[in-house]
CSV table of C-alpha atoms in Angstrom, one decimal:
chain,number,residue,atom,x,y,z
A,768,MET,CA,-66.9,157.6,193.7
A,769,THR,CA,-63.6,155.9,191.5
A,770,ALA,CA,-62.5,157.2,188.0
A,771,ASP,CA,-63.6,155.7,185.0
A,772,THR,CA,-60.6,154.9,183.2
A,773,ALA,CA,-62.0,154.0,180.1
A,774,GLY,CA,-62.6,157.7,179.5
A,775,ASP,CA,-65.9,159.6,178.9
A,776,ALA,CA,-67.0,158.1,175.5
A,777,GLY,CA,-66.4,154.4,177.1
A,778,ALA,CA,-68.4,155.5,179.9
A,779,ALA,CA,-71.1,156.5,177.6
A,780,GLU,CA,-71.4,153.0,176.1
A,781,ASN,CA,-72.5,151.5,179.2
A,782,GLY,CA,-75.3,154.3,179.6
A,783,PHE,CA,-73.2,157.1,181.5
A,784,ARG,CA,-73.2,160.8,180.0
A,785,ARG,CA,-71.8,164.3,181.3
A,786,TRP,CA,-74.5,165.7,183.3
A,787,ARG,CA,-75.3,168.2,181.1
A,788,ASP,CA,-76.0,166.1,178.4
A,789,ALA,CA,-78.3,164.0,181.2
A,790,ALA,CA,-80.0,166.9,182.3
A,791,ARG,CA,-81.0,168.5,178.8
A,792,GLU,CA,-82.5,165.4,178.0
A,793,ALA,CA,-84.5,164.9,180.7
A,794,LEU,CA,-85.8,168.6,180.9
A,795,TYR,CA,-86.4,169.5,177.4
A,796,GLY,CA,-86.0,166.1,175.4
A,797,PRO,CA,-89.1,164.6,173.4
A,798,ASP,CA,-90.4,163.2,176.5
A,799,GLY,CA,-88.8,165.6,178.9
A,800,PHE,CA,-90.3,166.9,182.2
A,801,TYR,CA,-91.1,170.4,181.0
A,802,ARG,CA,-92.6,169.3,177.5
A,803,ARG,CA,-95.1,167.5,179.5
A,804,PRO,CA,-98.7,168.2,179.5
A,805,GLY,CA,-100.8,169.0,182.6
A,806,ALA,CA,-100.3,171.2,185.6
A,807,GLY,CA,-96.6,172.3,184.7
A,808,PRO,CA,-94.1,173.2,187.1
A,809,ALA,CA,-96.5,174.3,189.8
A,810,GLY,CA,-97.3,170.8,190.1
A,811,HIS,CA,-93.9,169.7,191.3
A,812,PHE,CA,-92.6,172.8,193.3
A,813,ARG,CA,-93.6,176.2,194.6
A,814,THR,CA,-91.9,179.3,193.1
A,815,SER,CA,-92.4,183.2,194.1
A,816,VAL,CA,-95.2,183.5,191.4
A,817,HIS,CA,-97.1,180.8,193.2
A,818,ALA,CA,-97.0,181.8,196.6
A,819,SER,CA,-98.6,185.1,196.5
A,820,PRO,CA,-100.4,187.5,193.9
A,821,LEU,CA,-97.7,189.9,195.6
A,822,TYR,CA,-95.0,189.0,193.4
A,823,ALA,CA,-96.8,189.5,190.1
A,824,ARG,CA,-97.9,193.1,191.2
A,825,ALA,CA,-94.1,194.0,192.4
A,826,VAL,CA,-92.9,192.8,188.8
A,827,ALA,CA,-95.5,195.1,187.2
A,828,ARG,CA,-94.3,197.9,189.4
A,829,LEU,CA,-91.1,197.1,188.2
A,830,LEU,CA,-92.5,196.8,184.3
A,831,CYS,CA,-93.6,200.6,185.2
A,832,ARG,CA,-90.3,201.9,186.2
A,833,VAL,CA,-88.7,200.7,182.9
A,834,ASP,CA,-91.6,202.1,181.0
A,835,GLU,CA,-90.8,205.5,182.9
A,836,ALA,CA,-86.8,205.0,182.2
A,837,LEU,CA,-87.3,204.6,178.8
A,838,GLY,CA,-89.8,207.5,178.4
A,839,ARG,CA,-92.9,205.6,178.1
A,840,PRO,CA,-92.6,204.1,174.4
A,841,PRO,CA,-95.2,203.4,172.2
A,842,ALA,CA,-95.0,199.7,172.8
A,843,LEU,CA,-93.6,198.3,175.7
A,844,ASP,CA,-92.6,194.9,175.6
A,845,PHE,CA,-92.7,192.3,178.9
A,846,VAL,CA,-91.0,188.9,178.0
A,847,ASP,CA,-91.3,186.0,180.8
A,848,MET,CA,-88.4,183.7,180.4
A,849,ALA,CA,-89.7,179.9,181.4
A,850,ALA,CA,-93.2,181.0,181.9
A,851,GLY,CA,-94.6,177.6,183.0
A,852,ARG,CA,-98.3,178.1,182.4
A,853,GLY,CA,-98.2,181.6,182.1
A,854,GLU,CA,-99.0,182.3,185.5
A,855,LEU,CA,-96.5,185.5,185.9
A,856,VAL,CA,-96.9,187.0,182.8
A,857,THR,CA,-100.9,186.8,183.2
A,858,GLY,CA,-100.7,188.2,187.0
A,859,VAL,CA,-98.3,191.1,185.7
A,860,LEU,CA,-101.0,192.0,182.8
A,861,GLY,CA,-103.9,192.4,185.2
A,862,ALA,CA,-101.9,194.2,187.6
A,863,LEU,CA,-100.7,197.2,185.3
A,864,PRO,CA,-102.2,200.5,185.1
A,865,ALA,CA,-104.7,200.7,182.2
A,866,ASP,CA,-102.8,203.5,180.1
A,867,VAL,CA,-99.8,201.2,180.6
A,868,ALA,CA,-101.4,197.7,179.7
A,869,GLU,CA,-102.5,199.3,176.7
A,870,ARG,CA,-99.2,199.5,175.2
A,871,THR,CA,-97.7,196.5,176.5
A,872,ARG,CA,-96.6,193.5,174.4
A,873,PRO,CA,-96.8,190.4,176.5
A,874,LEU,CA,-94.9,187.6,175.7
A,875,ALA,CA,-94.2,184.2,177.4
A,876,VAL,CA,-91.2,181.9,176.5
A,877,GLU,CA,-91.5,178.2,177.3
A,878,LEU,CA,-91.1,175.1,175.6
A,879,ALA,CA,-94.0,173.5,176.6
A,880,ALA,CA,-97.4,174.1,174.6
A,881,ARG,CA,-99.6,177.2,174.7
A,882,PRO,CA,-102.3,176.4,177.7
A,883,GLU,CA,-105.9,176.6,177.0
A,884,GLY,CA,-107.9,179.7,178.1
A,885,LEU,CA,-104.6,182.2,178.5
A,886,ASP,CA,-105.2,185.7,177.7
A,887,ASP,CA,-105.3,186.1,173.7
A,888,ARG,CA,-103.4,189.3,174.1
A,889,ILE,CA,-100.2,187.0,175.8
A,890,MET,CA,-98.2,186.0,172.5
A,891,TRP,CA,-96.3,182.0,173.4
A,892,ARG,CA,-93.0,181.4,171.9
A,893,ASP,CA,-90.2,179.0,172.3
A,894,GLU,CA,-87.9,181.7,172.3
A,895,PRO,CA,-87.4,185.6,173.1
A,896,PRO,CA,-88.0,187.8,170.2
A,897,GLU,CA,-84.8,190.3,169.1
A,898,GLY,CA,-85.2,194.2,169.9
A,899,VAL,CA,-87.0,193.8,173.1
A,900,THR,CA,-87.9,197.6,174.8
A,901,GLY,CA,-89.1,197.0,177.8
A,902,LEU,CA,-88.6,194.2,180.9
A,903,LEU,CA,-86.8,190.5,180.1
A,904,PHE,CA,-87.8,188.6,183.4
A,905,ALA,CA,-86.4,185.3,184.0
A,906,ASN,CA,-87.9,183.7,187.4
A,907,GLU,CA,-86.1,180.7,188.1
A,908,TRP,CA,-84.9,179.8,184.5
A,909,LEU,CA,-81.2,179.5,184.8
A,910,ASP,CA,-81.2,176.9,187.8
A,911,ASN,CA,-83.0,174.9,185.2
A,912,VAL,CA,-80.4,175.6,182.4
A,913,PRO,CA,-78.2,172.3,182.4
A,914,LEU,CA,-74.6,172.3,183.2
A,915,ASP,CA,-71.6,169.6,184.1
A,916,VAL,CA,-71.1,168.5,187.3
A,917,ALA,CA,-66.9,168.3,188.5
A,918,GLU,CA,-65.5,166.1,191.3
A,919,VAL,CA,-62.2,166.1,192.8
A,920,ASP,CA,-60.7,162.6,192.8
A,921,ALA,CA,-58.3,160.7,194.8
A,922,SER,CA,-55.4,162.6,193.0
A,923,GLY,CA,-56.9,166.2,193.9
A,924,THR,CA,-57.8,166.3,190.4
A,925,PRO,CA,-61.3,167.6,188.9
A,926,ARG,CA,-63.3,165.4,187.0
A,927,TYR,CA,-66.5,165.1,185.1
A,928,VAL,CA,-68.9,163.3,187.0
A,929,LEU,CA,-70.9,161.3,184.8
A,930,VAL,CA,-74.5,159.8,185.5
A,931,ARG,CA,-76.9,157.0,184.2
A,932,ALA,CA,-80.8,157.4,183.4
A,933,ASP,CA,-81.1,155.8,186.5
A,934,GLY,CA,-78.9,158.2,188.9
A,935,ALA,CA,-75.9,156.1,189.1
A,936,GLU,CA,-72.6,158.3,188.8
A,937,ARG,CA,-69.0,157.7,187.9
A,938,LEU,CA,-65.8,159.8,187.4
A,939,GLY,CA,-64.8,160.7,183.8
A,940,LYS,CA,-62.3,162.5,182.0
A,941,PRO,CA,-60.3,165.6,183.9
A,942,VAL,CA,-62.0,168.9,183.5
A,943,ALA,CA,-60.2,170.8,180.9
A,944,GLY,CA,-60.5,174.0,178.4
A,945,VAL,CA,-62.9,176.3,179.3
A,946,ASP,CA,-64.5,174.5,181.7
A,947,ALA,CA,-61.7,174.2,183.9
A,948,GLY,CA,-60.8,178.0,183.3
A,949,TRP,CA,-64.3,178.8,184.4
A,950,LEU,CA,-63.6,176.4,187.5
A,951,ASP,CA,-60.4,178.4,188.3
A,952,ARG,CA,-62.1,182.0,188.1
A,953,TRP,CA,-65.5,181.3,190.1
A,954,TRP,CA,-65.7,178.1,191.5
A,955,PRO,CA,-62.0,177.1,192.6
A,956,LEU,CA,-61.6,173.6,193.9
A,957,PRO,CA,-59.4,172.6,197.1
A,958,PRO,CA,-57.5,169.2,196.1
A,959,GLU,CA,-59.8,167.4,198.5
A,960,GLU,CA,-61.3,164.0,197.5
A,961,GLY,CA,-65.1,163.9,197.0
A,962,LEU,CA,-65.1,168.1,196.7
A,963,ARG,CA,-68.0,168.9,193.9
A,964,ALA,CA,-68.6,172.1,192.1
A,965,GLU,CA,-71.3,172.7,189.3
A,966,ILE,CA,-69.4,174.3,186.1
A,967,GLY,CA,-71.9,177.6,185.3
A,968,LEU,CA,-70.5,178.4,182.0
A,969,PRO,CA,-73.8,177.7,179.9
A,970,ARG,CA,-75.6,179.6,182.4
A,971,ASP,CA,-73.5,182.4,181.9
A,972,HIS,CA,-74.1,181.9,177.8
A,973,ALA,CA,-77.9,181.9,178.6
A,974,TRP,CA,-77.9,184.8,180.6
A,975,THR,CA,-75.5,186.8,177.8
A,976,ALA,CA,-77.9,185.6,175.1
A,977,ALA,CA,-81.1,186.7,176.9
A,978,VAL,CA,-79.5,190.2,177.6
A,979,ALA,CA,-78.5,190.6,174.1
A,980,THR,CA,-82.1,190.5,172.6
A,981,LEU,CA,-82.8,193.8,174.7
A,982,GLU,CA,-82.4,196.9,172.7
A,983,ARG,CA,-83.4,199.1,175.8
A,984,GLY,CA,-84.7,198.2,179.2
A,985,ALA,CA,-83.7,195.9,181.8
A,986,ALA,CA,-83.0,192.3,182.2
A,987,VAL,CA,-83.7,190.7,185.4
A,988,ALA,CA,-82.8,187.1,186.8
A,989,VAL,CA,-84.4,185.8,189.7
A,990,ASP,CA,-83.2,182.3,191.1
A,991,TYR,CA,-81.4,180.1,194.1
A,992,ALA,CA,-77.9,181.8,194.2
A,993,HIS,CA,-74.6,181.9,195.7
A,994,GLY,CA,-71.7,184.2,195.7
A,995,ALA,CA,-67.8,183.6,195.7
A,996,GLY,CA,-66.5,183.1,198.9
A,997,ALA,CA,-69.6,181.0,199.7
A,998,ARG,CA,-69.7,177.8,197.4
A,999,PRO,CA,-71.2,175.1,198.8
A,1000,PRO,CA,-68.3,172.5,198.8
A,1001,PHE,CA,-70.4,169.6,197.7
A,1002,GLY,CA,-72.3,171.7,195.4
A,1003,THR,CA,-76.6,172.0,194.8
A,1004,LEU,CA,-77.8,169.6,192.3
A,1005,THR,CA,-80.8,168.4,193.2
A,1006,ALA,CA,-84.3,167.5,192.2
A,1007,PHE,CA,-88.0,167.9,192.6
A,1008,ARG,CA,-91.3,165.9,192.1
A,1009,GLU,CA,-94.9,166.1,193.1
A,1010,GLY,CA,-94.0,169.0,195.7
A,1011,ARG,CA,-91.1,167.0,197.2
A,1012,GLU,CA,-87.4,167.4,197.1
A,1013,THR,CA,-86.2,164.0,195.9
A,1014,ALA,CA,-82.9,162.4,194.4
A,1015,PRO,CA,-81.4,163.8,190.8
A,1016,VAL,CA,-82.1,161.4,188.6
A,1017,PRO,CA,-82.2,162.1,185.0
A,1018,ASP,CA,-85.0,160.0,183.8
A,1019,GLY,CA,-87.5,162.9,182.9
A,1020,SER,CA,-90.1,162.4,186.0
A,1021,ARG,CA,-88.6,164.9,188.0
A,1022,ASP,CA,-87.5,168.8,187.8
A,1023,LEU,CA,-83.8,169.1,187.7
A,1024,THR,CA,-82.4,172.2,189.4
A,1025,ALA,CA,-78.8,173.4,190.9
A,1026,HIS,CA,-78.2,177.0,192.3
A,1027,VAL,CA,-77.0,179.6,190.3
A,1028,ALA,CA,-73.4,181.6,190.4
A,1029,LEU,CA,-75.3,184.8,189.6
A,1030,ASP,CA,-72.0,186.6,190.5
A,1031,ALA,CA,-70.4,184.7,187.3
A,1032,CYS,CA,-73.9,185.8,185.0
A,1033,ALA,CA,-73.6,189.4,186.0
A,1034,ALA,CA,-69.9,189.5,184.7
A,1035,ALA,CA,-70.7,187.5,181.4
A,1036,PRO,CA,-72.3,190.1,179.3
A,1037,ALA,CA,-69.5,192.6,180.0
A,1038,LEU,CA,-72.1,195.5,180.6
A,1039,PRO,CA,-72.3,198.3,183.0
A,1040,GLY,CA,-74.9,198.7,185.5
A,1041,ALA,CA,-75.1,194.8,186.8
A,1042,ARG,CA,-76.7,194.9,190.2
A,1043,LEU,CA,-77.2,191.8,192.7
A,1044,LEU,CA,-79.7,191.8,195.4
A,1045,THR,CA,-81.5,189.8,197.4
A,1046,GLN,CA,-85.3,189.4,196.8
A,1047,ARG,CA,-85.8,190.7,200.0
A,1048,ASP,CA,-84.4,194.0,199.5
A,1049,ALA,CA,-85.7,194.1,195.8
A,1050,LEU,CA,-89.2,193.3,196.9
A,1051,ARG,CA,-88.9,196.2,199.5
A,1052,ALA,CA,-88.0,198.7,196.9
A,1053,LEU,CA,-90.9,197.7,194.9
A,1054,GLY,CA,-93.4,197.9,198.2
A,1055,VAL,CA,-93.7,194.8,199.3
A,1056,THR,CA,-92.9,195.5,203.0
A,1057,GLY,CA,-94.4,192.8,205.2
A,1058,GLU,CA,-95.3,195.1,207.6
A,1059,ARG,CA,-98.7,194.0,209.7
A,1060,PRO,CA,-101.8,196.5,209.4
A,1061,PRO,CA,-102.5,198.5,212.5
A,1062,LEU,CA,-105.0,197.1,215.1
A,1063,SER,CA,-107.1,200.5,214.7
A,1064,LEU,CA,-108.3,198.7,211.5
A,1065,ALA,CA,-109.9,196.0,212.9
A,1066,SER,CA,-112.3,198.0,214.4
A,1067,GLY,CA,-113.3,200.4,211.8
A,1068,ASP,CA,-112.8,197.8,208.8
A,1069,PRO,CA,-113.0,194.1,209.7
A,1070,ALA,CA,-113.2,192.4,206.3
A,1071,GLY,CA,-110.1,195.4,205.2
A,1072,TYR,CA,-108.0,194.1,208.2
A,1073,VAL,CA,-108.3,190.7,207.4
A,1074,ARG,CA,-107.3,191.1,203.6
A,1075,ALA,CA,-104.6,193.3,204.9
A,1076,LEU,CA,-103.2,190.9,207.4
A,1077,ALA,CA,-103.3,188.1,205.0
A,1078,ALA,CA,-101.5,190.3,202.3
A,1079,ALA,CA,-98.8,191.0,205.2
A,1080,GLY,CA,-98.3,187.1,205.7
A,1081,GLU,CA,-97.7,186.7,201.6
A,1082,ALA,CA,-95.4,189.4,201.8
A,1083,ALA,CA,-93.5,187.9,205.2
A,1084,GLU,CA,-93.1,184.7,203.0
A,1085,LEU,CA,-91.8,186.3,199.9
A,1086,THR,CA,-89.5,188.3,201.8
A,1087,ALA,CA,-88.0,186.0,204.4
A,1088,PRO,CA,-84.8,185.4,205.9
A,1089,GLY,CA,-83.7,181.8,205.1
A,1090,GLY,CA,-86.6,181.5,202.5
A,1091,LEU,CA,-87.5,183.3,199.3
A,1092,GLY,CA,-86.1,186.2,200.8
A,1093,ASP,CA,-82.9,184.8,200.2
A,1094,PHE,CA,-83.3,184.4,196.6
A,1095,GLY,CA,-81.0,186.5,194.3
A,1096,TRP,CA,-81.9,189.0,191.8
A,1097,LEU,CA,-79.8,190.1,189.1
A,1098,VAL,CA,-80.8,193.2,187.6
A,1099,GLN,CA,-78.5,194.4,183.9
A,1100,PRO,CA,-79.8,197.7,182.6
A,1101,VAL,CA,-79.7,198.2,178.9
A,1102,GLY,CA,-79.9,201.5,177.8
A,1103,ALA,CA,-81.7,203.0,180.5
A,1104,GLY,CA,-80.7,204.2,183.9
A,1105,GLU,CA,-81.9,203.2,187.2
A,1106,VAL,CA,-84.7,200.8,187.4
A,1107,LEU,CA,-84.7,199.4,190.9
A,1108,PRO,CA,-83.0,202.2,193.6
A,1109,GLY,CA,-82.1,201.1,196.8
């Protein structure tokens, strides 16, 4: 890839834009991927929410822990960020004890239109409310917050990567200003041609804004993640369409995603108590272990044994090393004590 000597403005005239602008339109524009009717994200990729109802039950247990930490307030908010078609919020609401469910105000945050048949108790908005008392849960949201991509040129200088709607790329201007500062702190690039980084500053800002909606409670982000010292040398930008990974082309036909520098997000709100842990450890703390049922159950309750064995398989998938178990969880309490010990 060669640098575009005409600069970013000249490149834009030829249909090239920085990745952040191209991805924003492709995902969230009028004809963007996340605004299209139909099955929604579940028709293109599988998340923990879709893998097993055990996930929603674990989140329900976490909401109950937040409820206890807050002294069981009269109204308890559950905010499901990037709610898709409402699968998680529906599962959480159905898994809550009756006394907690009666006080819970469930809210789905999603740009797409409210799906038909959704529980009438679930509010549907395109942005989170202010003054939340309870739990804000963002499952695979931050990886879809558009960001810019940087690549090192032949002289060792990081430059913005420009992209066209058909996926063709070229290099633009050198990375500068706050973006350069973010790279220096969180993802420094050695002067080796072709190395890439994804500039996570928009994710830091998005997470800080989400946490700021909390009056009391906790915010949790769950996502593909990496940390300082283990950044991927060529970035992680990719796409999914109809259940398969495919080339990242910003044409609106596919999900565009990149792993999240959760350590940078954790530092952005400058609040105490932030914790980073794997999904494996988080779900185990919430009672999802993947342990097989005892064989003795098979003789006394064959049907129960089959159900328990199926649940163990689902739990194993949710906590598997090298798979969903390696997802990162960022837990940020706000005016509350520890809600996820361990």
